[in-house]
Coordinates of C-alpha atoms in Angstrom, one line a residue:
M1 CA 65.1 170.5 1.1
A2 CA 62.5 169.2 -1.3
L3 CA 59.7 171.5 -2.1
S4 CA 57.2 168.8 -1.2
K5 CA 58.5 169.1 2.4
L6 CA 58.3 172.8 2.3
T7 CA 54.6 172.8 1.9
S8 CA 54.0 171.9 5.5
L9 CA 56.7 174.2 6.8
F10 CA 55.8 177.4 4.9
V11 CA 52.0 177.7 4.9
L12 CA 50.4 181.0 4.0
S13 CA 48.2 182.4 6.7
N14 CA 44.6 182.8 5.5
A15 CA 44.7 186.2 7.1
L16 CA 47.1 187.3 4.4
L17 CA 44.6 186.5 1.6
G18 CA 41.6 188.4 0.4
T19 CA 42.9 191.9 1.2
A20 CA 43.5 194.8 -1.2
I21 CA 46.2 196.3 0.9
A22 CA 49.8 195.1 1.0
A23 CA 49.8 191.7 2.8
S24 CA 53.3 191.0 4.1
S25 CA 54.6 187.5 4.0
S26 CA 56.6 185.9 6.8
G27 CA 59.7 186.6 4.8
C28 CA 59.4 190.4 5.6
K29 CA 62.0 190.8 8.2
A30 CA 64.3 193.7 9.0
N31 CA 67.9 193.2 7.8
A32 CA 67.0 189.8 6.4
A33 CA 69.8 188.6 4.1
L34 CA 69.0 187.1 0.7
P35 CA 69.7 183.4 0.4
Q36 CA 73.4 182.5 -0.3
D37 CA 74.7 183.7 -3.7
Q38 CA 71.5 185.8 -4.3
T39 CA 71.8 189.5 -4.7
P40 CA 69.3 192.2 -5.9
G41 CA 69.3 192.8 -9.7
V42 CA 70.9 189.5 -10.6
A43 CA 69.1 186.6 -12.4
F44 CA 70.3 183.1 -11.4
T45 CA 69.2 179.5 -11.4
Q46 CA 68.7 177.5 -8.2
S47 CA 67.3 174.2 -7.3
D48 CA 64.6 173.6 -4.7
G49 CA 66.3 170.5 -3.4
T50 CA 64.8 168.2 -5.9
D51 CA 65.3 168.2 -9.6
R52 CA 62.8 171.1 -10.1
N53 CA 64.5 174.3 -11.1
Y54 CA 63.6 177.9 -11.7
L55 CA 65.3 181.2 -12.7
I56 CA 64.5 184.1 -10.4
H57 CA 65.1 187.8 -10.8
I58 CA 65.3 190.0 -7.7
P59 CA 64.9 193.7 -8.6
S60 CA 67.5 196.2 -7.5
T61 CA 64.8 198.0 -5.5
Y62 CA 64.1 195.0 -3.3
V63 CA 64.4 195.5 0.5
S64 CA 63.4 192.9 3.1
T65 CA 60.8 195.0 4.8
T66 CA 58.8 196.2 1.8
P67 CA 56.4 193.6 0.3
A68 CA 57.1 193.0 -3.4
E69 CA 54.8 191.6 -6.0
L70 CA 55.7 188.1 -7.3
I71 CA 55.3 187.2 -11.0
F72 CA 55.5 183.7 -12.4
S73 CA 56.2 183.4 -16.1
F74 CA 56.0 179.9 -17.7
H75 CA 57.9 178.9 -20.9
G76 CA 56.4 177.1 -23.9
H77 CA 56.8 173.5 -24.9
G78 CA 60.4 172.7 -25.8
A79 CA 61.7 176.0 -24.3
K80 CA 63.7 176.8 -21.2
A81 CA 63.2 179.2 -18.3
S82 CA 65.9 181.5 -19.7
D83 CA 64.0 181.7 -23.0
Q84 CA 60.9 182.8 -21.2
E85 CA 62.8 185.5 -19.3
D86 CA 64.1 186.8 -22.7
I87 CA 60.7 187.0 -24.4
S88 CA 58.5 188.0 -21.6
Q89 CA 60.8 190.7 -20.1
F90 CA 59.5 190.6 -16.6
S91 CA 63.1 191.1 -15.5
N92 CA 63.2 194.4 -17.4
A93 CA 63.1 197.2 -14.8
T94 CA 61.4 199.5 -17.4
F95 CA 58.4 197.2 -17.3
N96 CA 58.7 195.7 -13.8
P97 CA 60.8 197.9 -11.5
N98 CA 59.8 196.4 -8.2
G99 CA 58.5 192.9 -8.6
I100 CA 60.3 189.6 -8.2
A101 CA 60.0 187.5 -11.4
V102 CA 60.2 183.7 -11.4
Y103 CA 60.7 181.6 -14.5
P104 CA 60.1 177.9 -13.5
Q105 CA 61.5 175.1 -15.6
G106 CA 59.1 172.4 -16.8
K107 CA 59.9 168.8 -16.7
K108 CA 60.7 167.6 -20.2
E109 CA 60.2 171.3 -21.1
S110 CA 56.4 171.0 -20.8
W111 CA 53.6 171.8 -18.4
Q112 CA 50.7 169.9 -16.9
G113 CA 47.5 169.8 -19.0
A114 CA 49.1 169.3 -22.4
P115 CA 48.8 165.9 -24.1
Y116 CA 52.6 165.6 -24.4
A117 CA 53.3 166.5 -20.7
N118 CA 54.6 163.9 -18.3
K119 CA 51.4 162.6 -16.6
S120 CA 53.3 161.7 -13.4
I121 CA 54.4 165.3 -12.8
N122 CA 52.1 167.6 -10.7
D123 CA 53.0 171.1 -11.8
I124 CA 50.1 172.6 -9.8
E125 CA 51.7 171.4 -6.6
F126 CA 55.0 172.6 -7.8
V127 CA 53.6 176.1 -8.1
K128 CA 51.9 176.0 -4.7
D129 CA 55.1 174.8 -3.1
M130 CA 57.1 177.6 -4.8
I131 CA 54.6 180.2 -3.4
S132 CA 55.1 178.7 0.1
N133 CA 58.8 178.8 -0.3
F134 CA 59.1 182.3 -1.7
T135 CA 56.8 183.9 0.8
E136 CA 58.9 182.5 3.6
T137 CA 62.2 183.4 1.9
Y138 CA 61.4 186.9 0.5
C139 CA 59.2 189.8 1.5
I140 CA 56.2 189.2 -0.7
D141 CA 52.9 191.0 -0.9
T142 CA 50.7 187.9 -0.9
S143 CA 47.8 189.9 -2.3
R144 CA 49.9 190.6 -5.4
I145 CA 51.0 187.2 -6.8
Y146 CA 50.5 186.8 -10.6
A147 CA 51.0 184.2 -13.4
S148 CA 51.7 184.5 -17.1
G149 CA 53.0 182.2 -19.7
M150 CA 53.6 181.5 -23.4
S151 CA 52.1 178.7 -25.5
N152 CA 52.1 175.6 -23.4
G153 CA 53.0 177.9 -20.5
G154 CA 50.0 180.0 -21.4
G155 CA 47.8 176.9 -21.3
F156 CA 49.2 176.0 -17.9
T157 CA 48.5 179.6 -16.7
A158 CA 44.8 178.9 -17.6
T159 CA 45.0 175.6 -15.8
L160 CA 46.2 177.4 -12.7
A161 CA 43.4 180.0 -13.0
C162 CA 40.9 177.1 -13.0
D163 CA 42.2 175.6 -9.8
P164 CA 40.6 177.0 -6.7
S165 CA 43.6 176.0 -4.5
V166 CA 45.8 178.2 -6.7
N167 CA 43.5 181.0 -7.9
T168 CA 42.9 182.0 -4.2
Q169 CA 46.7 182.6 -4.0
I170 CA 47.3 184.2 -7.4
A171 CA 45.5 187.4 -8.1
A172 CA 45.4 187.6 -11.9
F173 CA 46.4 185.6 -15.0
A174 CA 47.9 186.5 -18.4
P175 CA 48.2 183.7 -20.9
V176 CA 49.9 184.6 -24.2
S177 CA 49.5 182.5 -27.4
G178 CA 48.1 179.9 -25.1
A179 CA 47.7 176.2 -26.0
Y180 CA 44.4 175.4 -24.3
Y181 CA 44.1 171.6 -25.0
I182 CA 40.7 170.1 -24.2
K183 CA 40.1 166.3 -24.2
N184 CA 37.2 165.5 -26.5
S185 CA 35.4 162.3 -27.2
T186 CA 33.7 163.5 -30.4
A187 CA 34.9 165.5 -33.4
C188 CA 36.7 168.7 -32.5
E189 CA 34.4 171.7 -32.9
P190 CA 36.6 174.7 -31.9
T191 CA 33.8 177.3 -31.7
A192 CA 31.4 175.1 -29.7
I193 CA 33.5 172.7 -27.5
E194 CA 32.9 173.1 -23.8
V195 CA 35.9 174.7 -22.1
P196 CA 36.1 172.8 -18.8
C197 CA 37.0 174.8 -15.7
D198 CA 36.1 174.2 -12.0
K199 CA 37.5 177.5 -10.7
G200 CA 35.5 177.7 -7.5
D201 CA 33.6 180.8 -6.3
R202 CA 36.3 183.4 -7.1
V203 CA 35.8 185.8 -10.0
V204 CA 39.1 185.4 -11.7
P205 CA 40.8 188.3 -13.7
V206 CA 42.2 187.1 -17.1
I207 CA 43.9 188.9 -19.9
E208 CA 44.7 186.9 -23.1
F209 CA 46.8 187.7 -26.1
H210 CA 46.8 185.8 -29.4
G211 CA 47.9 186.4 -33.0
D212 CA 45.6 185.7 -35.9
H213 CA 48.5 184.3 -38.0
D214 CA 49.5 181.7 -35.3
T215 CA 49.9 178.4 -37.2
T216 CA 51.2 176.5 -34.1
I217 CA 48.1 177.2 -31.9
P218 CA 45.7 178.6 -34.6
Y219 CA 43.4 181.4 -33.6
G220 CA 40.5 179.5 -35.1
G221 CA 41.3 176.3 -33.1
E222 CA 41.8 172.8 -34.5
G223 CA 42.3 169.2 -33.5
K224 CA 45.8 168.6 -32.4
S225 CA 47.8 165.9 -30.6
G226 CA 44.6 163.9 -30.1
E227 CA 42.8 166.7 -28.3
C228 CA 40.9 169.9 -29.3
L229 CA 42.2 173.5 -29.3
P230 CA 39.2 175.9 -28.9
E231 CA 38.8 179.0 -31.1
I232 CA 40.4 181.7 -29.1
S233 CA 37.5 184.2 -28.9
H234 CA 35.3 181.2 -27.8
F235 CA 37.8 180.4 -25.1
V236 CA 37.8 184.0 -23.8
R237 CA 34.0 184.3 -23.9
S238 CA 33.8 181.1 -21.9
W239 CA 36.0 182.8 -19.2
S240 CA 33.7 185.8 -19.1
G241 CA 30.7 183.6 -18.8
R242 CA 32.1 181.6 -15.9
D243 CA 33.1 184.8 -14.2
G244 CA 29.5 185.9 -14.4
L245 CA 30.3 188.8 -16.8
G246 CA 28.1 187.6 -19.7
L247 CA 29.2 186.7 -23.2
E248 CA 29.0 190.2 -24.7
N249 CA 32.0 192.5 -24.9
K250 CA 33.0 196.1 -25.8
T251 CA 35.3 195.9 -28.8
T252 CA 37.9 198.5 -29.7
Y253 CA 39.3 198.2 -33.2
D254 CA 42.5 199.3 -34.9
M255 CA 44.6 199.8 -31.8
Y256 CA 48.4 200.2 -32.1
D257 CA 48.3 201.3 -35.7
G258 CA 45.6 198.9 -36.6
S259 CA 47.2 195.7 -35.3
V260 CA 45.0 195.0 -32.3
T261 CA 41.4 194.3 -31.7
R262 CA 40.7 194.5 -28.0
S263 CA 37.7 192.9 -26.4
M264 CA 36.7 193.9 -22.8
F265 CA 34.2 192.0 -20.7
P266 CA 31.5 192.8 -19.6
A267 CA 30.2 195.0 -22.4
D268 CA 29.0 197.8 -20.1
S269 CA 31.9 200.1 -19.5
S270 CA 30.1 201.5 -16.4
D271 CA 30.1 198.1 -14.8
P272 CA 32.6 198.0 -11.9
N273 CA 33.9 194.7 -13.3
F274 CA 34.5 196.2 -16.7
G275 CA 37.8 194.8 -18.1
L276 CA 38.0 192.0 -15.6
V277 CA 38.4 189.7 -18.7
Q278 CA 40.3 191.1 -21.7
H279 CA 41.5 189.8 -25.0
Y280 CA 44.0 191.3 -27.4
K281 CA 43.8 189.8 -31.0
T282 CA 46.8 190.8 -32.9
A283 CA 46.7 191.0 -36.7
G284 CA 49.5 189.4 -38.6
L285 CA 51.2 188.0 -35.4
A286 CA 52.4 184.4 -35.5
H287 CA 53.1 182.2 -32.5
K288 CA 55.0 184.9 -30.7
W289 CA 54.9 187.0 -27.5
P290 CA 53.8 190.5 -28.7
S291 CA 56.8 192.9 -28.5
M292 CA 58.4 195.5 -30.6
D293 CA 60.5 192.7 -32.2
T294 CA 57.4 190.7 -33.3
T295 CA 54.7 193.3 -33.9
N296 CA 54.2 197.0 -33.1
Y297 CA 53.4 196.9 -29.4
D298 CA 54.7 195.3 -26.2
A299 CA 52.3 193.0 -24.3
T300 CA 54.3 193.1 -21.1
P301 CA 53.6 196.6 -19.9
I302 CA 49.9 196.0 -20.7
I303 CA 50.1 192.8 -18.6
M304 CA 51.8 194.7 -15.8
E305 CA 49.1 197.4 -15.8
F306 CA 46.4 194.7 -15.7
F307 CA 48.2 192.9 -12.8
G308 CA 48.4 196.3 -11.0
N309 CA 44.7 196.7 -11.1
H310 CA 43.9 193.3 -9.4
T311 CA 44.8 192.1 -5.9
L312 CA 43.4 189.4 -3.7

């Protein structure tokens, strides 16, 4: 069955949203079997009935009566879902022992919002339909659905965070080395360009990672593919501002043996919203997901801790 048809069949109850306690989806049923050919602890590729595909990892701890968190991880331009599973490690039980991880495959290996993406493809609707499908099929805690992504997938993660029809279903967002393309009618000014985002009323938690040696999506921003890439700290401050946290931050230098400068918004550490928006600037890191293979720390457990602190 096409996911477009699933939308009307598997609609999340509003009663399941906006709660800090485990919110069981309709897929939470005693002795419910996994779909055919799906077993806990095995990653596999399946189709939704159209030509959209995703890789999904069911943890070995999964039971059909215990609501699990759901994590989406989006690949970069030119990459595949399996590549994203390898670099993000959300299927690694050391980092994510209990959550279901989903690695969607982009059409033409790209995601909505980038200038090279297929303009006829609505990836936002694809994500919403997947949420509807998964919450019906699996026992999901609908207050703990999360999104992350790399490069173009990181930019798409930010696009989802800016959509009120999605950010009321996804609790927190973690773009990594994100490509935040902005349409501009004048010269690209990376430190001053307005970062458009109509996120609605919700205060949206965001944690962002970027390397200062990234030449693909430069930290300082640039004009690229006919659009403008913002300077990354400007992009993060814009998020803090639209969340009502102000533009000032508390900065911690020389973390992880001097490789990371961390910015936490708002600046007042006694504020109950302290750390709602975070940024990790990694010295010497190119266009990579921070890991022990690319730098001297792993971003994934930091992301998992951030996700664990935020529910709908």
